Amino acid sequence: MIAAIFSVNWAIYRMNTLEKIQTNLSNFSKSERKVAEVILTSPQTAIHASIATLAKMADVSEPTVNRFCRRLDTKGFPDFKLHLAQSLANGTPYVSRHVDEDDGPDSYTNKIFESSMAALDAARQSIDPMAINRAVDILTQAQQISFFGLGASSSVAHDAQNKFFRFNVPVVCFDDVLMMRMSCINATAGSVLVLFSHTGRTKALVEVARLARESNAQVISITAKDSPLARESTLAVTVEVPEDTDMFIPMASRLAHLTVIDVLATGFTLRRGPRFRDNLKRVKEAIRESRFEKPANL
Amino acid sequence: MIAAIFSVNWAIYRMNTLEKIQTNLSNFSKSERKVAEVILTSPQTAIHASIATLAKMADVSEPTVNRFCRRLDTKGFPDFKLHLAQSLANGTPYVSRHVDEDDGPDSYTNKIFESSMAALDAARQSIDPMAINRAVDILTQAQQISFFGLGASSSVAHDAQNKFFRFNVPVVCFDDVLMMRMSCINATAGSVLVLFSHTGRTKALVEVARLARESNAQVISITAKDSPLARESTLAVTVEVPEDTDMFIPMASRLAHLTVIDVLATGFTLRRGPRFRDNLKRVKEAIRESRFEKPANL
DNA sequence: CACTTTTTCGTAAATTAACTACATTAAAGA
DNA sequence: TCTTTAATGTAGTTAATTTACGAAAAAGTG
């Protein structure tokens, strides 16, 4: 049995022309189906061909090709090619994005990269920029920022620490529940905690959020919408990621959370103004001597 | 002064038609520049217009438009429209993906997500699937896997550890040079080290790679092409990421490296066969009781 | 089963768009 | 100022797409 071991439901966010052809295959007439099959087998050829060449390839007449295009809600053949070209540009030559048992390295590499990109696209659309803005507000006013994450999210927290450390802000990062709890007890009104959790259902982390709020600290969570963690936070930046349901390891959510960190960091530097960014330059220069010089001609 | 504070150099990995027009603006003749400006201001209109309409909009003759298309290495006007359509499809309605001083939360959120997606796309195209395949070969035969990363790459190494730990393989992870060096001394022929470095020029890490090889360990590096680290490794999985040159923090490279981890992990599970994936299921079930139950209707 | 109706499909003509060749104009250099 | 070269437009040619119509096939109907 060949099982799809991880899948991303692409249909959720984009009804690509190529897919449209695939799904409507049964609704087409006999001749139109011939056209559809020629296009599906070599879409790259199709977009560069004239209506005459395509008709000959499908062994139908030119008007049939034209009617086929119109049936797909396009103005005509040139317009159809435009739509098709856009589908292809998105790097989805496959209709299905499942990784299968018998996929080769080339195939699964592409599929995973494409799934990741798709997940980021979905995440982007689900994020509320106003939440980002409020989060930046809170972060800029923080006296100390703590980043917390457990399991797969611990690396996300580490990354956030690394980033904000360069901003010359007091930062800490914990991936250990006991340390988190201790840290919460000592938190003050000027403390800001940023908690990362894909599900927002990790009991220990929700408890940490509650503890922190009892110490009057601000709690920002980067997590799922309507989750217990989101409810327990001062501000929830909710991210919807189409996580691969069959795979047993979270993949796409980390990427989305890391990108949210980048967005927050960007908002942070913008808020602080140009003078502040000189700091970053100095930090970067400080690491330079630990590196091998890059050849000048590159 | 409104400065672009971080930019992604798109030109490196994709000469997007829209950018090509933008950058070559000065090389065009007077009339051609008129055409360029019309296209840049409303590319969406341009792809649906005929050569006659476009000529009228730019207030030039039709052959001028045609010559303009040819100058951009296309076969003619229809071919040009195809290329332009593909540029637009990649989610780049803007010509520039720079974050500006005066960008609002909505704007910079979108720009950063799009840059990240673009970076993943570039990375995907630059990766050699055969290198991935060899890396999977080496990893599946490892007696022990060590993940090393310094600075911004340390969170990448942590993530890799988290992922491979679930595979029930002996894994360690260090983000500290001294520990890395000690670990290298004790390495054996069955040891596999995976080193992450965006630049591949961090002196300490290159030295670690050399030490490990002296102990007959296998060294896989996820890094830049033709870098000192790549040369010092048994196998280099090279990833080209268009890193933002003006920003002082690496952003896109982590995402690309994390995705490479996902790809390697996928290859690993595929190689191990379906029976092996039961392990993953059990690991996942083991964490379940630490979570709040999700409502059934969701 | 014959006949009607509807759908499908192709031929040929018409229209539209794109391209080429050439002439004219503008710009640059001598 | 004249010559040369590059740039642009006009008009004509060619190619491509679309429309109109009619034949054939399929699906109903008495």
GROMACS .gro file of C-alpha atoms in nm, chain A residues 9-274:
model
  266
    9ASN     CA    1  -0.441   2.060   0.147
   10TRP     CA    2  -0.358   2.309  -0.124
   11ALA     CA    3  -0.712   2.351  -0.238
   12ILE     CA    4  -0.775   2.551   0.076
   13TYR     CA    5  -0.605   2.859  -0.044
   14ARG     CA    6  -0.572   2.851  -0.421
   15MET     CA    7  -0.776   2.707  -0.703
   16ASN     CA    8  -0.505   2.689  -0.960
   17THR     CA    9  -0.597   2.659  -1.328
   18LEU     CA   10  -0.418   2.330  -1.366
   19GLU     CA   11  -0.620   2.182  -1.080
   20LYS     CA   12  -0.936   2.321  -1.225
   21ILE     CA   13  -0.872   2.125  -1.542
   22GLN     CA   14  -0.794   1.815  -1.343
   23THR     CA   15  -1.108   1.827  -1.130
   24ASN     CA   16  -1.342   1.919  -1.417
   25LEU     CA   17  -1.204   1.643  -1.636
   26SER     CA   18  -1.528   1.449  -1.619
   27ASN     CA   19  -1.742   1.748  -1.712
   28PHE     CA   20  -1.565   1.800  -2.040
   29SER     CA   21  -1.683   1.657  -2.369
   30LYS     CA   22  -1.480   1.395  -2.550
   31SER     CA   23  -1.281   1.638  -2.764
   32GLU     CA   24  -1.233   1.885  -2.486
   33ARG     CA   25  -1.093   1.610  -2.271
   34LYS     CA   26  -0.834   1.542  -2.537
   35VAL     CA   27  -0.727   1.904  -2.509
   36ALA     CA   28  -0.721   1.883  -2.132
   37GLU     CA   29  -0.497   1.579  -2.137
   38VAL     CA   30  -0.248   1.736  -2.373
   39ILE     CA   31  -0.227   2.039  -2.148
   40LEU     CA   32  -0.195   1.836  -1.830
   41THR     CA   33   0.084   1.621  -1.967
   42SER     CA   34   0.296   1.912  -2.082
   43PRO     CA   35   0.170   2.245  -1.957
   44GLN     CA   36   0.503   2.409  -2.030
   45THR     CA   37   0.463   2.327  -2.397
   46ALA     CA   38   0.104   2.441  -2.396
   47ILE     CA   39   0.173   2.795  -2.285
   48HIS     CA   40   0.424   2.847  -2.564
   49ALA     CA   41   0.218   2.685  -2.838
   50SER     CA   42  -0.029   2.854  -3.070
   51ILE     CA   43  -0.389   2.745  -3.082
   52ALA     CA   44  -0.317   2.567  -3.410
   53THR     CA   45  -0.029   2.362  -3.272
   54LEU     CA   46  -0.222   2.271  -2.963
   55ALA     CA   47  -0.522   2.168  -3.172
   56LYS     CA   48  -0.301   1.946  -3.380
   57MET     CA   49  -0.142   1.791  -3.071
   58ALA     CA   50  -0.482   1.709  -2.926
   59ASP     CA   51  -0.612   1.603  -3.268
   60VAL     CA   52  -0.907   1.837  -3.258
   61SER     CA   53  -1.003   2.153  -3.440
   62GLU     CA   54  -0.897   2.501  -3.339
   63PRO     CA   55  -1.241   2.620  -3.230
   64THR     CA   56  -1.263   2.324  -2.995
   65VAL     CA   57  -0.954   2.447  -2.817
   66ASN     CA   58  -1.110   2.787  -2.800
   67ARG     CA   59  -1.432   2.654  -2.657
   68PHE     CA   60  -1.229   2.463  -2.403
   69CYS     CA   61  -1.067   2.785  -2.288
   70ARG     CA   62  -1.397   2.964  -2.259
   71ARG     CA   63  -1.538   2.682  -2.051
   72LEU     CA   64  -1.268   2.756  -1.796
   73ASP     CA   65  -1.392   3.111  -1.750
   74THR     CA   66  -1.129   3.277  -1.962
   75LYS     CA   67  -1.182   3.530  -2.238
   76GLY     CA   68  -1.017   3.312  -2.501
   77PHE     CA   69  -0.705   3.125  -2.585
   78PRO     CA   70  -0.448   3.397  -2.511
   79ASP     CA   71  -0.618   3.475  -2.185
   80PHE     CA   72  -0.620   3.109  -2.097
   81LYS     CA   73  -0.247   3.087  -2.160
   82LEU     CA   74  -0.196   3.377  -1.924
   83HIS     CA   75  -0.386   3.202  -1.649
   84LEU     CA   76  -0.202   2.879  -1.712
   85ALA     CA   77   0.131   3.056  -1.705
   86GLN     CA   78   0.046   3.197  -1.365
   87SER     CA   79  -0.038   2.853  -1.233
   88LEU     CA   80   0.291   2.718  -1.353
   89ALA     CA   81   0.484   3.008  -1.207
   90ASN     CA   82   0.374   2.904  -0.862
   91GLY     CA   83   0.585   2.597  -0.899
   92THR     CA   84   0.306   2.345  -0.882
   93PRO     CA   85   0.356   2.110  -1.172
   94TYR     CA   86   0.199   1.838  -0.962
   95VAL     CA   87  -0.162   1.841  -0.874
   96SER     CA   88  -0.107   1.654  -0.551
   97ARG     CA   89   0.148   1.760  -0.293
   98HIS     CA   90   0.160   1.439  -0.097
   99VAL     CA   91   0.488   1.272  -0.028
  100ASP     CA   92   0.451   0.912  -0.132
  101GLU     CA   93   0.639   0.601  -0.035
  102ASP     CA   94   0.801   0.577  -0.374
  103ASP     CA   95   0.901   0.939  -0.421
  104GLY     CA   96   1.263   0.996  -0.516
  105PRO     CA   97   1.486   1.260  -0.354
  106ASP     CA   98   1.408   1.508  -0.627
  107SER     CA   99   1.038   1.463  -0.581
  108TYR     CA  100   1.014   1.481  -0.204
  109THR     CA  101   1.256   1.771  -0.184
  110ASN     CA  102   1.036   1.974  -0.411
  111LYS     CA  103   0.718   1.869  -0.240
  112ILE     CA  104   0.838   1.965   0.103
  113PHE     CA  105   0.969   2.300  -0.007
  114GLU     CA  106   0.644   2.370  -0.182
  115SER     CA  107   0.441   2.266   0.119
  116SER     CA  108   0.649   2.497   0.335
  117MET     CA  109   0.591   2.787   0.103
  118ALA     CA  110   0.222   2.709   0.091
  119ALA     CA  111   0.209   2.702   0.470
  120LEU     CA  112   0.376   3.042   0.490
  121ASP     CA  113   0.127   3.178   0.242
  122ALA     CA  114  -0.162   3.045   0.447
  123ALA     CA  115  -0.008   3.181   0.767
  124ARG     CA  116   0.037   3.522   0.614
  125GLN     CA  117  -0.327   3.540   0.520
  126SER     CA  118  -0.443   3.439   0.865
  127ILE     CA  119  -0.238   3.690   1.060
  128ASP     CA  120  -0.397   4.005   1.189
  129PRO     CA  121  -0.160   4.298   1.133
  130MET     CA  122  -0.321   4.484   1.420
  131ALA     CA  123  -0.217   4.207   1.657
  132ILE     CA  124   0.135   4.240   1.522
  133ASN     CA  125   0.120   4.611   1.581
  134ARG     CA  126   0.006   4.572   1.942
  135ALA     CA  127   0.273   4.310   2.001
  136VAL     CA  128   0.536   4.553   1.878
  137ASP     CA  129   0.391   4.816   2.109
  138ILE     CA  130   0.428   4.588   2.406
  139LEU     CA  131   0.775   4.468   2.309
  140THR     CA  132   0.917   4.816   2.263
  141GLN     CA  133   0.803   4.909   2.611
  142ALA     CA  134   0.939   4.597   2.777
  143GLN     CA  135   1.204   4.618   3.043
  144GLN     CA  136   1.285   4.255   2.990
  145ILE     CA  137   1.170   4.004   2.729
  146SER     CA  138   1.148   3.629   2.794
  147PHE     CA  139   1.094   3.376   2.518
  148PHE     CA  140   0.941   3.042   2.614
  149GLY     CA  141   0.887   2.735   2.404
  150LEU     CA  142   0.864   2.363   2.471
  151GLY     CA  143   0.946   2.071   2.247
  152ALA     CA  144   0.956   2.169   1.885
  153SER     CA  145   0.891   2.529   1.980
  154SER     CA  146   1.201   2.554   2.192
  155SER     CA  147   1.416   2.618   1.889
  156VAL     CA  148   1.178   2.893   1.790
  157ALA     CA  149   1.224   3.056   2.128
  158HIS     CA  150   1.601   3.027   2.095
  159ASP     CA  151   1.587   3.195   1.761
  160ALA     CA  152   1.383   3.480   1.901
  161GLN     CA  153   1.634   3.523   2.178
  162ASN     CA  154   1.919   3.537   1.931
  163LYS     CA  155   1.738   3.802   1.731
  164PHE     CA  156   1.630   4.028   2.010
  165PHE     CA  157   1.960   3.993   2.190
  166ARG     CA  158   2.115   4.191   1.909
  167PHE     CA  159   1.876   4.472   1.982
  168ASN     CA  160   2.051   4.528   2.310
  169VAL     CA  161   1.739   4.448   2.510
  170PRO     CA  162   1.756   4.228   2.820
  171VAL     CA  163   1.636   3.891   2.692
  172VAL     CA  164   1.618   3.540   2.829
  173CYS     CA  165   1.496   3.218   2.683
  174PHE     CA  166   1.381   2.896   2.849
  175ASP     CA  167   1.279   2.561   2.714
  176ASP     CA  168   1.239   2.406   3.055
  177VAL     CA  169   0.917   2.420   3.254
  178LEU     CA  170   1.077   2.465   3.596
  179MET     CA  171   1.288   2.758   3.483
  180MET     CA  172   0.984   2.912   3.320
  181ARG     CA  173   0.785   2.887   3.639
  182MET     CA  174   1.060   3.037   3.849
  183SER     CA  175   1.098   3.315   3.602
  184CYS     CA  176   0.724   3.386   3.619
  185ILE     CA  177   0.727   3.421   3.994
  186ASN     CA  178   0.992   3.690   3.970
  187ALA     CA  179   0.823   3.870   3.685
  188THR     CA  180   0.716   4.231   3.729
  189ALA     CA  181   0.486   4.468   3.545
  190GLY     CA  182   0.768   4.560   3.309
  191SER     CA  183   0.829   4.199   3.206
  192VAL     CA  184   0.708   4.072   2.873
  193LEU     CA  185   0.682   3.701   2.802
  194VAL     CA  186   0.651   3.564   2.455
  195LEU     CA  187   0.521   3.208   2.441
  196PHE     CA  188   0.538   2.989   2.135
  197SER     CA  189   0.311   2.693   2.088
  198HIS     CA  190   0.167   2.554   1.771
  199THR     CA  191  -0.134   2.391   1.930
  200GLY     CA  192  -0.178   2.628   2.223
  201ARG     CA  193  -0.283   2.324   2.424
  202THR     CA  194   0.032   2.234   2.612
  203LYS     CA  195  -0.085   2.227   2.973
  204ALA     CA  196   0.244   2.337   3.124
  205LEU     CA  197   0.268   2.640   2.900
  206VAL     CA  198  -0.089   2.751   2.962
  207GLU     CA  199  -0.015   2.729   3.333
  208VAL     CA  200   0.296   2.942   3.283
  209ALA     CA  201   0.089   3.206   3.109
  210ARG     CA  202  -0.151   3.215   3.403
  211LEU     CA  203   0.131   3.244   3.654
  212ALA     CA  204   0.293   3.526   3.463
  213ARG     CA  205  -0.028   3.722   3.446
  214GLU     CA  206  -0.070   3.686   3.821
  215SER     CA  207   0.265   3.865   3.851
  216ASN     CA  208   0.124   4.144   3.630
  217ALA     CA  209   0.359   4.058   3.346
  218GLN     CA  210   0.245   4.095   2.987
  219VAL     CA  211   0.201   3.770   2.799
  220ILE     CA  212   0.217   3.756   2.421
  221SER     CA  213   0.147   3.417   2.268
  222ILE     CA  214   0.222   3.308   1.915
  223THR     CA  215  -0.019   3.021   1.880
  224ALA     CA  216  -0.339   2.879   1.738
  225LYS     CA  217  -0.664   3.071   1.730
  226ASP     CA  218  -0.918   3.002   2.005
  227SER     CA  219  -0.675   2.786   2.198
  228PRO     CA  220  -0.647   2.774   2.579
  229LEU     CA  221  -0.312   2.951   2.554
  230ALA     CA  222  -0.456   3.230   2.339
  231ARG     CA  223  -0.729   3.286   2.598
  232GLU     CA  224  -0.483   3.297   2.884
  233SER     CA  225  -0.264   3.563   2.720
  234THR     CA  226  -0.265   3.941   2.726
  235LEU     CA  227  -0.228   3.937   2.350
  236ALA     CA  228  -0.249   3.643   2.113
  237VAL     CA  229  -0.090   3.661   1.770
  238THR     CA  230  -0.278   3.377   1.611
  239VAL     CA  231  -0.137   3.191   1.315
  240GLU     CA  232  -0.324   2.932   1.117
  241VAL     CA  233  -0.094   2.681   0.959
  242PRO     CA  234  -0.218   2.391   0.750
  243GLU     CA  235  -0.015   2.135   0.941
  244ASP     CA  236   0.048   1.803   0.781
  245THR     CA  237  -0.196   1.580   0.957
  246ASP     CA  238  -0.049   1.242   0.875
  247MET     CA  239   0.308   1.324   0.959
  248PHE     CA  240   0.399   1.289   1.322
  249ILE     CA  241   0.634   1.582   1.343
  250PRO     CA  242   0.537   1.945   1.324
  251MET     CA  243   0.713   2.104   1.030
  252ALA     CA  244   0.540   2.402   0.882
  253SER     CA  245   0.435   2.567   1.206
  254ARG     CA  246   0.792   2.642   1.311
  255LEU     CA  247   0.858   2.818   0.987
  256ALA     CA  248   0.550   3.032   1.030
  257HIS     CA  249   0.642   3.117   1.389
  258LEU     CA  250   0.996   3.206   1.290
  259THR     CA  251   0.866   3.435   1.024
  260VAL     CA  252   0.641   3.597   1.280
  261ILE     CA  253   0.953   3.660   1.487
  262ASP     CA  254   1.109   3.829   1.186
  263VAL     CA  255   0.801   4.041   1.146
  264LEU     CA  256   0.804   4.141   1.511
  265ALA     CA  257   1.174   4.215   1.500
  266THR     CA  258   1.119   4.428   1.194
  267GLY     CA  259   0.838   4.618   1.360
  268PHE     CA  260   1.062   4.663   1.660
  269THR     CA  261   1.347   4.818   1.462
  270LEU     CA  262   1.110   5.038   1.266
  271ARG     CA  263   0.961   5.167   1.588
  272ARG     CA  264   1.298   5.240   1.734
  273GLY     CA  265   1.407   5.451   1.438
  274PRO     CA  266   1.720   5.469   1.226
   0.00000   0.00000   0.00000
